[in-house]
Amino acid sequence: MKNYDTLLNDLAPQKFGRKGVIWTTLLVVVSIAGIIAYIDQVIQGQVVTNMSDYALWGVYISNFVFFVATSFVSTITVAVLRLTKNAWRTPIVRIAEIISVAAIIMAGLTIMIDMGRPDRLLYLFIYGRMQSPIIWDVIIIPTFMAIALLLLYFPLLPDFALLKKHFKNTKPKLSKWYGLLSLNWTGSDAQKSIHIKSIHLISLLIIPAGFMLQTVDAWLFSTLFRVGWDSTNMGAYFISGAAVAGIGALITVLYVIRRSYNLENYITDFHFDKLGKFLALTCLIYLYFNINEYLIPEFTSKKEEITHLNVLVTGEYAPLFWFVIVGGLVIPIIVLFFKKGRSPLAIFWVSILVVLGSWWKRYLIVTPTLLHPFLPIQGVPEAWRHYFPSLHEWLITAATLAMCLLIITILVRYLPVIPIQRTADEQEQLKTGKNLES
Amino acid sequence: MEDNNKNSRRKFLDKGLKLGLATAIGGMAISKISKLSAKSNTGTGEFVELMTTDGTLIQVDSSEIVEVVHTTDPDKKYNVREGKPNRKYVMVIDLAKCKNALKCQTACNKHHYITGEHAWLKVYQMQEDEDTAPYWMPTTCMHCDHPACVTVCPVDATFKRRDGLVLIDNERCIGCRFCMAACPYSTRVFNWSEPNQGDMTMDMEMDMKAEGSCHSSPEFAGLPSVIGTVDKCDFCPHSIDKGELPHCVTACPNGVFYFGDKYEDTVTNGDETVRLSKLLRDKSGYRLMEGLGTKPSVYYLPPVNRLVDFEEGLEYFTEFKSVENPEKS
Amino acid sequence: MKKTINYRFVFLIIISGFFLSINVQNLYAQETKKNTIRLKADYIKTMNKEIAFNLRASSKVDGSNIDVANIELTVFNEYNDDSVKLGSTITDSEGKSTFVVNDLNLIKPDSTGLYNILVSFKGNDAYKRASKSVTYKDATIEAKIITKDSVNYITATLKDTATDSVLSDQILNVQVQRLFRPLRIGPEFNSTDESGTIIVPIEEGIPGVDGMLTFEVVLKDNDDYGTVKAQVTAALGTPVVDESTFDERTMWSPRNKTPLFLLIVPNLITLGIWGIIIYLILNLVKIKKS
């Protein structure tokens, strides 16, 4: 194996400094607070939330949809960029895969929080009915999780082998773990051929898997009669929304990691520029779907549609709606059009807006529709005509987000955030001018 | 010295453990005992003389006697999830007669021990447009033939039977509320907290015994309601099995609800018994939200030629309430 | 020695105190006022089948009427100064009970041809004793189906059993047995003519399971004869077609009847993808081994 000292010094996982420890502690505290709130919910029942028979799905479901959407990032960046031969993706793929894995794991956990009887979880598997969209979801989420994990793991094999050697003297125990995980990787031709074929296969597989995941998630809503959900748009709408959320999350995490680990040489302004253009493109596509979803129904002005639209555009949810559309989509598009807008710091703030916009967008998809059913809301307490998450819901939601970040943090702590072997190969390729990989 | 300390520590731990163990066992014993005593059937001590089939007289404690109705179909053995064949229950609601007396709602709440804040039977104040007439519209579960709720249930907790009823098995329900999101008639209700049916458990047991069953079943919704599961109107199969009409039908003083078997083409409101096809044809019956394709089993007769003004029903209209909660103990 | 005696003494005092207090409670219990029960008894005779007494016990407590559940009512047949017990029954949660006599010969009339039935309640801690007597004469309805000019009619004759004479100018109801309440066919009031007979056409198109219909001719709540019912079953209805989708594969059927498309395609896709995932995991094993 060649000597990759500089690379390893730059990219090998390092111990957390003070900031890292504070960050991790904070995440753990928030997670524990949420777990306590959840235990209280299990004991008292979901009456601790502000959900009612009308707002029967609230922030738990919108949070779940957000996680599913964010997990799309590995499909859209790793696989799609690979198939379109965008070689610049190398430094960002590891982080994208990490975010994908963390998000899909949290998606699986978050949906269980919304169940009224989590003790009957196994019934989904024993008594499942294939006619139900929830069962399609139950199938696709573990499937995607397996593929995302494989997509993360395969390219790690050569890196683990390198790290084993790197830490052999300084941290023997850690080195042993890396050794185990590297599965005796030696870089032999036999291993490499299996490796390359497998990665190619996973990249191909995760594209339909990712598309199916987003589509099935969309079908949870569009298979129902409700106004705002009963849309033929839903599948494509969710896919494009997931692309926006995924890339926004990726850029945010990328910037933070670049700053913390001083990786300016690897994740350059060029990468942010490219990602900025990609984000602008996905935002434009998503904006197009939003126009179809929210503007065109005004044309026929069907009573039920107009009730729904008015609530969003001028009514109770107007501030949130305009924040999501303008702040979460229009402003990012405008800013990203300019070269200066795609500089790392600028794009970081734009991405934060995009992620916030994405999270609140899912909130707008789930709850307002439920609050104007076909029959008038009568015979129930006045509070049931509104919904805003309760303290329990906020604590639990914050905890799920914290846990997602915690998973990312732990993975970043122990995995090389930029593929070492691949970077080395590419550097060599540049030097010798040979074409090593497609 | 050290040894003494160790010994005293050991003794302390020893005693502590023994005390803890005793407390734990004692606590468990107490809780088991309290459960037992709560469930024990207090015999009335009264004895009844009964004649057996061969003419001898025997003495039986009156609390062990189950009322059996002789004149109806003795063959009650059918699968609760299947129902009886060659039957299709339908309801007809005559909006021309409804005055919002809310006796139907009260009877339903009482007989299903509804303690939440959301009744299963609601009487809506309806008015399509300012220029069209307002009217009172009672709604129950529509027991649709193309039920959206059953289609989306992931665990088969809600199901459609041969006889047309859509029922809920609250031992299977996982509380995902997908069925509630699917129902366009907003007729389903969720038990967000522990339903405080505690005081009524004895009455419930008596009611269940009267049906000849000793455990809860989807045929008697609400007995008991289970936390974290969904409930709704069940068309009272427990009454139907006794040859009685659902409680809302008998409770209505204005004869608004008709109930019957569509295949027999006959519905009755307790007083009038008419051919269903004739009723729907003469009074132009329709179904709610027909365009959605759910094929509901509840027909409505339009509010024409009303005997009483709509405004008289406003006296009983409670916009924010549908269940009279029992006195909190 | 001294100590043990003291303990026993204290123990005895406590026990006796216990028993005293319980007895005192009993004394007080016996002084509470008892309520009156009102009994209702309706006599219904179904021809060639059974005689039923629909009993109902209610009581006025604190100004409102309540059903008296779970009390024993005994039914006696009184004739020739004798009181023969026919049996007893317990009222249900609604204070109702149906007492059925299968063999009509069990009830004996008195010398005037009157049947005297006494329903009695012997009283308990809460209620005083009560009784209600039902007196009736036995009437017979003979009903049959006839066809005239390819129209079906149901005809029935009403007779007094004791004198074997026909009863005219009595109102009979003709109806079809249905699930909850019978469906009336023919005019509302059918008066028996001089020969005690009525004739009612049966309309076409009444549905019945396998086309079977059970017709009933009823003399309702007659002062002398009570309620008498005759039943005739005939296949004069249109057969019921069960259109239930329960046995079909639909989107709303249980999982053992999923539509074939959903059974095959999603499972194929899932198995395909998982097959590839397993192949990839095997590749990892291969890498480890090589």
PDB file of N, CA and C in Angstrom, chain A residues 303-378:
ATOM      1  N   LYS A 303     -64.778  24.886  -4.162  1.00  0.00           N
ATOM      2  CA  LYS A 303     -64.953  25.326  -2.775  1.00  0.00           C
ATOM      3  C   LYS A 303     -63.976  24.691  -1.793  1.00  0.00           C
ATOM      4  N   GLU A 304     -63.821  23.376  -1.913  1.00  0.00           N
ATOM      5  CA  GLU A 304     -62.968  22.702  -0.924  1.00  0.00           C
ATOM      6  C   GLU A 304     -61.513  23.100  -1.103  1.00  0.00           C
ATOM      7  N   GLU A 305     -61.085  23.207  -2.364  1.00  0.00           N
ATOM      8  CA  GLU A 305     -59.702  23.606  -2.636  1.00  0.00           C
ATOM      9  C   GLU A 305     -59.444  25.011  -2.114  1.00  0.00           C
ATOM     10  N   ILE A 306     -60.413  25.898  -2.360  1.00  0.00           N
ATOM     11  CA  ILE A 306     -60.206  27.292  -1.974  1.00  0.00           C
ATOM     12  C   ILE A 306     -60.132  27.419  -0.467  1.00  0.00           C
ATOM     13  N   THR A 307     -60.946  26.649   0.258  1.00  0.00           N
ATOM     14  CA  THR A 307     -60.851  26.702   1.716  1.00  0.00           C
ATOM     15  C   THR A 307     -59.433  26.372   2.149  1.00  0.00           C
ATOM     16  N   HIS A 308     -58.915  25.312   1.563  1.00  0.00           N
ATOM     17  CA  HIS A 308     -57.563  24.875   1.910  1.00  0.00           C
ATOM     18  C   HIS A 308     -56.547  25.937   1.528  1.00  0.00           C
ATOM     19  N   LEU A 309     -56.618  26.452   0.308  1.00  0.00           N
ATOM     20  CA  LEU A 309     -55.622  27.422  -0.146  1.00  0.00           C
ATOM     21  C   LEU A 309     -55.692  28.713   0.658  1.00  0.00           C
ATOM     22  N   ASN A 310     -56.908  29.152   0.952  1.00  0.00           N
ATOM     23  CA  ASN A 310     -57.027  30.406   1.703  1.00  0.00           C
ATOM     24  C   ASN A 310     -56.373  30.318   3.061  1.00  0.00           C
ATOM     25  N   VAL A 311     -56.551  29.173   3.704  1.00  0.00           N
ATOM     26  CA  VAL A 311     -55.936  28.998   5.018  1.00  0.00           C
ATOM     27  C   VAL A 311     -54.418  29.134   4.917  1.00  0.00           C
ATOM     28  N   LEU A 312     -53.864  28.656   3.820  1.00  0.00           N
ATOM     29  CA  LEU A 312     -52.414  28.708   3.661  1.00  0.00           C
ATOM     30  C   LEU A 312     -51.940  30.073   3.199  1.00  0.00           C
ATOM     31  N   VAL A 313     -52.634  30.634   2.218  1.00  0.00           N
ATOM     32  CA  VAL A 313     -52.119  31.847   1.574  1.00  0.00           C
ATOM     33  C   VAL A 313     -52.444  33.105   2.365  1.00  0.00           C
ATOM     34  N   THR A 314     -53.673  33.160   2.924  1.00  0.00           N
ATOM     35  CA  THR A 314     -54.035  34.384   3.647  1.00  0.00           C
ATOM     36  C   THR A 314     -54.506  34.120   5.068  1.00  0.00           C
ATOM     37  N   GLY A 315     -54.635  32.885   5.448  1.00  0.00           N
ATOM     38  CA  GLY A 315     -55.281  32.592   6.720  1.00  0.00           C
ATOM     39  C   GLY A 315     -54.296  32.310   7.845  1.00  0.00           C
ATOM     40  N   GLU A 316     -54.711  31.369   8.685  1.00  0.00           N
ATOM     41  CA  GLU A 316     -53.976  31.067   9.905  1.00  0.00           C
ATOM     42  C   GLU A 316     -52.526  30.671   9.637  1.00  0.00           C
ATOM     43  N   TYR A 317     -52.300  29.990   8.528  1.00  0.00           N
ATOM     44  CA  TYR A 317     -50.955  29.479   8.263  1.00  0.00           C
ATOM     45  C   TYR A 317     -50.172  30.346   7.295  1.00  0.00           C
ATOM     46  N   ALA A 318     -50.688  31.541   6.990  1.00  0.00           N
ATOM     47  CA  ALA A 318     -50.037  32.386   5.991  1.00  0.00           C
ATOM     48  C   ALA A 318     -48.582  32.715   6.317  1.00  0.00           C
ATOM     49  N   PRO A 319     -48.268  33.162   7.521  1.00  0.00           N
ATOM     50  CA  PRO A 319     -46.862  33.513   7.781  1.00  0.00           C
ATOM     51  C   PRO A 319     -45.937  32.332   7.486  1.00  0.00           C
ATOM     52  N   LEU A 320     -46.375  31.150   7.963  1.00  0.00           N
ATOM     53  CA  LEU A 320     -45.546  29.960   7.766  1.00  0.00           C
ATOM     54  C   LEU A 320     -45.428  29.616   6.287  1.00  0.00           C
ATOM     55  N   PHE A 321     -46.561  29.710   5.580  1.00  0.00           N
ATOM     56  CA  PHE A 321     -46.578  29.370   4.166  1.00  0.00           C
ATOM     57  C   PHE A 321     -45.621  30.259   3.393  1.00  0.00           C
ATOM     58  N   TRP A 322     -45.685  31.563   3.636  1.00  0.00           N
ATOM     59  CA  TRP A 322     -44.826  32.469   2.870  1.00  0.00           C
ATOM     60  C   TRP A 322     -43.371  32.333   3.279  1.00  0.00           C
ATOM     61  N   PHE A 323     -43.123  32.016   4.524  1.00  0.00           N
ATOM     62  CA  PHE A 323     -41.738  31.748   4.921  1.00  0.00           C
ATOM     63  C   PHE A 323     -41.196  30.567   4.134  1.00  0.00           C
ATOM     64  N   VAL A 324     -42.017  29.533   4.038  1.00  0.00           N
ATOM     65  CA  VAL A 324     -41.576  28.310   3.369  1.00  0.00           C
ATOM     66  C   VAL A 324     -41.330  28.567   1.884  1.00  0.00           C
ATOM     67  N   ILE A 325     -42.255  29.283   1.249  1.00  0.00           N
ATOM     68  CA  ILE A 325     -42.125  29.462  -0.200  1.00  0.00           C
ATOM     69  C   ILE A 325     -41.038  30.497  -0.505  1.00  0.00           C
ATOM     70  N   VAL A 326     -41.159  31.651   0.128  1.00  0.00           N
ATOM     71  CA  VAL A 326     -40.215  32.711  -0.192  1.00  0.00           C
ATOM     72  C   VAL A 326     -38.846  32.430   0.436  1.00  0.00           C
ATOM     73  N   GLY A 327     -38.867  32.223   1.753  1.00  0.00           N
ATOM     74  CA  GLY A 327     -37.595  31.989   2.432  1.00  0.00           C
ATOM     75  C   GLY A 327     -36.961  30.669   2.076  1.00  0.00           C
ATOM     76  N   GLY A 328     -37.806  29.654   1.920  1.00  0.00           N
ATOM     77  CA  GLY A 328     -37.250  28.336   1.697  1.00  0.00           C
ATOM     78  C   GLY A 328     -36.968  28.014   0.244  1.00  0.00           C
ATOM     79  N   LEU A 329     -37.565  28.769  -0.689  1.00  0.00           N
ATOM     80  CA  LEU A 329     -37.365  28.443  -2.106  1.00  0.00           C
ATOM     81  C   LEU A 329     -36.938  29.649  -2.951  1.00  0.00           C
ATOM     82  N   VAL A 330     -37.723  30.724  -2.895  1.00  0.00           N
ATOM     83  CA  VAL A 330     -37.474  31.823  -3.823  1.00  0.00           C
ATOM     84  C   VAL A 330     -36.151  32.521  -3.523  1.00  0.00           C
ATOM     85  N   ILE A 331     -35.963  32.884  -2.268  1.00  0.00           N
ATOM     86  CA  ILE A 331     -34.715  33.543  -1.901  1.00  0.00           C
ATOM     87  C   ILE A 331     -33.502  32.663  -2.193  1.00  0.00           C
ATOM     88  N   PRO A 332     -33.519  31.403  -1.815  1.00  0.00           N
ATOM     89  CA  PRO A 332     -32.372  30.562  -2.188  1.00  0.00           C
ATOM     90  C   PRO A 332     -32.109  30.554  -3.684  1.00  0.00           C
ATOM     91  N   ILE A 333     -33.166  30.465  -4.481  1.00  0.00           N
ATOM     92  CA  ILE A 333     -32.953  30.441  -5.932  1.00  0.00           C
ATOM     93  C   ILE A 333     -32.269  31.726  -6.380  1.00  0.00           C
ATOM     94  N   ILE A 334     -32.777  32.843  -5.892  1.00  0.00           N
ATOM     95  CA  ILE A 334     -32.204  34.125  -6.314  1.00  0.00           C
ATOM     96  C   ILE A 334     -30.750  34.238  -5.872  1.00  0.00           C
ATOM     97  N   VAL A 335     -30.492  33.933  -4.606  1.00  0.00           N
ATOM     98  CA  VAL A 335     -29.132  34.070  -4.088  1.00  0.00           C
ATOM     99  C   VAL A 335     -28.181  33.143  -4.825  1.00  0.00           C
ATOM    100  N   LEU A 336     -28.639  31.924  -5.084  1.00  0.00           N
ATOM    101  CA  LEU A 336     -27.745  30.945  -5.691  1.00  0.00           C
ATOM    102  C   LEU A 336     -27.471  31.236  -7.162  1.00  0.00           C
ATOM    103  N   PHE A 337     -28.230  32.155  -7.714  1.00  0.00           N
ATOM    104  CA  PHE A 337     -27.969  32.514  -9.106  1.00  0.00           C
ATOM    105  C   PHE A 337     -26.657  33.261  -9.270  1.00  0.00           C
ATOM    106  N   PHE A 338     -26.241  33.902  -8.214  1.00  0.00           N
ATOM    107  CA  PHE A 338     -25.017  34.707  -8.306  1.00  0.00           C
ATOM    108  C   PHE A 338     -23.831  33.917  -7.818  1.00  0.00           C
ATOM    109  N   LYS A 339     -22.687  34.171  -8.430  1.00  0.00           N
ATOM    110  CA  LYS A 339     -21.470  33.461  -8.072  1.00  0.00           C
ATOM    111  C   LYS A 339     -21.163  33.694  -6.606  1.00  0.00           C
ATOM    112  N   LYS A 340     -21.334  34.956  -6.166  1.00  0.00           N
ATOM    113  CA  LYS A 340     -21.031  35.253  -4.772  1.00  0.00           C
ATOM    114  C   LYS A 340     -21.986  34.499  -3.845  1.00  0.00           C
ATOM    115  N   GLY A 341     -23.217  34.274  -4.345  1.00  0.00           N
ATOM    116  CA  GLY A 341     -24.183  33.560  -3.519  1.00  0.00           C
ATOM    117  C   GLY A 341     -23.806  32.101  -3.318  1.00  0.00           C
ATOM    118  N   ARG A 342     -22.866  31.631  -4.132  1.00  0.00           N
ATOM    119  CA  ARG A 342     -22.474  30.236  -4.000  1.00  0.00           C
ATOM    120  C   ARG A 342     -21.143  30.095  -3.272  1.00  0.00           C
ATOM    121  N   SER A 343     -20.705  31.165  -2.642  1.00  0.00           N
ATOM    122  CA  SER A 343     -19.507  31.029  -1.819  1.00  0.00           C
ATOM    123  C   SER A 343     -19.868  30.253  -0.572  1.00  0.00           C
ATOM    124  N   PRO A 344     -18.903  29.586   0.028  1.00  0.00           N
ATOM    125  CA  PRO A 344     -19.250  28.665   1.126  1.00  0.00           C
ATOM    126  C   PRO A 344     -20.092  29.286   2.235  1.00  0.00           C
ATOM    127  N   LEU A 345     -19.727  30.436   2.714  1.00  0.00           N
ATOM    128  CA  LEU A 345     -20.478  30.985   3.836  1.00  0.00           C
ATOM    129  C   LEU A 345     -21.901  31.349   3.418  1.00  0.00           C
ATOM    130  N   ALA A 346     -22.010  32.011   2.255  1.00  0.00           N
ATOM    131  CA  ALA A 346     -23.340  32.415   1.798  1.00  0.00           C
ATOM    132  C   ALA A 346     -24.219  31.193   1.594  1.00  0.00           C
ATOM    133  N   ILE A 347     -23.634  30.181   0.958  1.00  0.00           N
ATOM    134  CA  ILE A 347     -24.437  29.018   0.644  1.00  0.00           C
ATOM    135  C   ILE A 347     -24.811  28.281   1.921  1.00  0.00           C
ATOM    136  N   PHE A 348     -23.989  28.393   2.945  1.00  0.00           N
ATOM    137  CA  PHE A 348     -24.310  27.761   4.222  1.00  0.00           C
ATOM    138  C   PHE A 348     -25.604  28.357   4.781  1.00  0.00           C
ATOM    139  N   TRP A 349     -25.707  29.677   4.801  1.00  0.00           N
ATOM    140  CA  TRP A 349     -26.899  30.306   5.337  1.00  0.00           C
ATOM    141  C   TRP A 349     -28.116  30.022   4.471  1.00  0.00           C
ATOM    142  N   VAL A 350     -27.888  30.018   3.171  1.00  0.00           N
ATOM    143  CA  VAL A 350     -28.993  29.681   2.267  1.00  0.00           C
ATOM    144  C   VAL A 350     -29.489  28.264   2.552  1.00  0.00           C
ATOM    145  N   SER A 351     -28.567  27.362   2.780  1.00  0.00           N
ATOM    146  CA  SER A 351     -28.977  25.972   3.038  1.00  0.00           C
ATOM    147  C   SER A 351     -29.729  25.853   4.342  1.00  0.00           C
ATOM    148  N   ILE A 352     -29.325  26.614   5.331  1.00  0.00           N
ATOM    149  CA  ILE A 352     -30.062  26.556   6.602  1.00  0.00           C
ATOM    150  C   ILE A 352     -31.500  27.002   6.358  1.00  0.00           C
ATOM    151  N   LEU A 353     -31.663  28.067   5.601  1.00  0.00           N
ATOM    152  CA  LEU A 353     -33.012  28.510   5.240  1.00  0.00           C
ATOM    153  C   LEU A 353     -33.772  27.389   4.525  1.00  0.00           C
ATOM    154  N   VAL A 354     -33.062  26.742   3.607  1.00  0.00           N
ATOM    155  CA  VAL A 354     -33.703  25.676   2.833  1.00  0.00           C
ATOM    156  C   VAL A 354     -34.138  24.539   3.758  1.00  0.00           C
ATOM    157  N   VAL A 355     -33.276  24.156   4.696  1.00  0.00           N
ATOM    158  CA  VAL A 355     -33.625  23.035   5.592  1.00  0.00           C
ATOM    159  C   VAL A 355     -34.800  23.428   6.487  1.00  0.00           C
ATOM    160  N   LEU A 356     -34.743  24.648   7.058  1.00  0.00           N
ATOM    161  CA  LEU A 356     -35.856  25.105   7.884  1.00  0.00           C
ATOM    162  C   LEU A 356     -37.145  25.136   7.076  1.00  0.00           C
ATOM    163  N   GLY A 357     -37.009  25.702   5.856  1.00  0.00           N
ATOM    164  CA  GLY A 357     -38.174  25.740   4.982  1.00  0.00           C
ATOM    165  C   GLY A 357     -38.702  24.340   4.712  1.00  0.00           C
ATOM    166  N   SER A 358     -37.806  23.393   4.485  1.00  0.00           N
ATOM    167  CA  SER A 358     -38.242  22.015   4.221  1.00  0.00           C
ATOM    168  C   SER A 358     -38.987  21.436   5.405  1.00  0.00           C
ATOM    169  N   TRP A 359     -38.460  21.669   6.610  1.00  0.00           N
ATOM    170  CA  TRP A 359     -39.106  21.084   7.786  1.00  0.00           C
ATOM    171  C   TRP A 359     -40.504  21.639   7.963  1.00  0.00           C
ATOM    172  N   TRP A 360     -40.643  22.987   7.857  1.00  0.00           N
ATOM    173  CA  TRP A 360     -41.962  23.587   8.043  1.00  0.00           C
ATOM    174  C   TRP A 360     -42.877  23.275   6.870  1.00  0.00           C
ATOM    175  N   LYS A 361     -42.333  23.036   5.706  1.00  0.00           N
ATOM    176  CA  LYS A 361     -43.165  22.669   4.565  1.00  0.00           C
ATOM    177  C   LYS A 361     -43.912  21.378   4.833  1.00  0.00           C
ATOM    178  N   ARG A 362     -43.222  20.413   5.440  1.00  0.00           N
ATOM    179  CA  ARG A 362     -43.893  19.152   5.737  1.00  0.00           C
ATOM    180  C   ARG A 362     -44.990  19.362   6.772  1.00  0.00           C
ATOM    181  N   TYR A 363     -44.769  20.286   7.699  1.00  0.00           N
ATOM    182  CA  TYR A 363     -45.798  20.631   8.675  1.00  0.00           C
ATOM    183  C   TYR A 363     -47.033  21.166   7.958  1.00  0.00           C
ATOM    184  N   LEU A 364     -46.790  21.999   6.925  1.00  0.00           N
ATOM    185  CA  LEU A 364     -47.910  22.561   6.168  1.00  0.00           C
ATOM    186  C   LEU A 364     -48.610  21.515   5.321  1.00  0.00           C
ATOM    187  N   ILE A 365     -47.901  20.464   4.953  1.00  0.00           N
ATOM    188  CA  ILE A 365     -48.545  19.427   4.173  1.00  0.00           C
ATOM    189  C   ILE A 365     -49.463  18.595   5.053  1.00  0.00           C
ATOM    190  N   VAL A 366     -49.049  18.329   6.292  1.00  0.00           N
ATOM    191  CA  VAL A 366     -49.782  17.375   7.117  1.00  0.00           C
ATOM    192  C   VAL A 366     -50.987  17.982   7.813  1.00  0.00           C
ATOM    193  N   THR A 367     -50.774  19.063   8.590  1.00  0.00           N
ATOM    194  CA  THR A 367     -51.861  19.457   9.494  1.00  0.00           C
ATOM    195  C   THR A 367     -52.984  20.321   8.916  1.00  0.00           C
ATOM    196  N   PRO A 368     -52.716  21.368   8.128  1.00  0.00           N
ATOM    197  CA  PRO A 368     -53.841  22.206   7.681  1.00  0.00           C
ATOM    198  C   PRO A 368     -54.929  21.413   6.970  1.00  0.00           C
ATOM    199  N   THR A 369     -54.552  20.444   6.151  1.00  0.00           N
ATOM    200  CA  THR A 369     -55.557  19.652   5.447  1.00  0.00           C
ATOM    201  C   THR A 369     -56.519  18.990   6.416  1.00  0.00           C
ATOM    202  N   LEU A 370     -55.963  18.482   7.522  1.00  0.00           N
ATOM    203  CA  LEU A 370     -56.802  17.749   8.467  1.00  0.00           C
ATOM    204  C   LEU A 370     -57.788  18.655   9.174  1.00  0.00           C
ATOM    205  N   LEU A 371     -57.487  19.964   9.207  1.00  0.00           N
ATOM    206  CA  LEU A 371     -58.359  20.847   9.941  1.00  0.00           C
ATOM    207  C   LEU A 371     -59.504  21.399   9.118  1.00  0.00           C
ATOM    208  N   HIS A 372     -59.612  21.041   7.843  1.00  0.00           N
ATOM    209  CA  HIS A 372     -60.878  21.296   7.165  1.00  0.00           C
ATOM    210  C   HIS A 372     -61.359  20.039   6.456  1.00  0.00           C
ATOM    211  N   PRO A 373     -62.007  19.176   7.248  1.00  0.00           N
ATOM    212  CA  PRO A 373     -62.574  17.946   6.693  1.00  0.00           C
ATOM    213  C   PRO A 373     -63.822  18.256   5.873  1.00  0.00           C
ATOM    214  N   PHE A 374     -64.395  17.243   5.262  1.00  0.00           N
ATOM    215  CA  PHE A 374     -65.560  17.450   4.409  1.00  0.00           C
ATOM    216  C   PHE A 374     -66.760  17.933   5.194  1.00  0.00           C
ATOM    217  N   LEU A 375     -66.991  17.318   6.363  1.00  0.00           N
ATOM    218  CA  LEU A 375     -68.111  17.742   7.196  1.00  0.00           C
ATOM    219  C   LEU A 375     -67.612  18.773   8.202  1.00  0.00           C
ATOM    220  N   PRO A 376     -68.459  19.734   8.595  1.00  0.00           N
ATOM    221  CA  PRO A 376     -67.989  20.777   9.507  1.00  0.00           C
ATOM    222  C   PRO A 376     -67.554  20.200  10.852  1.00  0.00           C
ATOM    223  N   ILE A 377     -66.624  20.900  11.486  1.00  0.00           N
ATOM    224  CA  ILE A 377     -66.170  20.454  12.794  1.00  0.00           C
ATOM    225  C   ILE A 377     -67.156  20.966  13.828  1.00  0.00           C
ATOM    226  N   GLN A 378     -67.999  20.089  14.346  1.00  0.00           N
ATOM    227  CA  GLN A 378     -68.986  20.480  15.357  1.00  0.00           C
ATOM    228  C   GLN A 378     -69.019  19.418  16.428  1.00  0.00           C
TER     229      GLN A 378
END
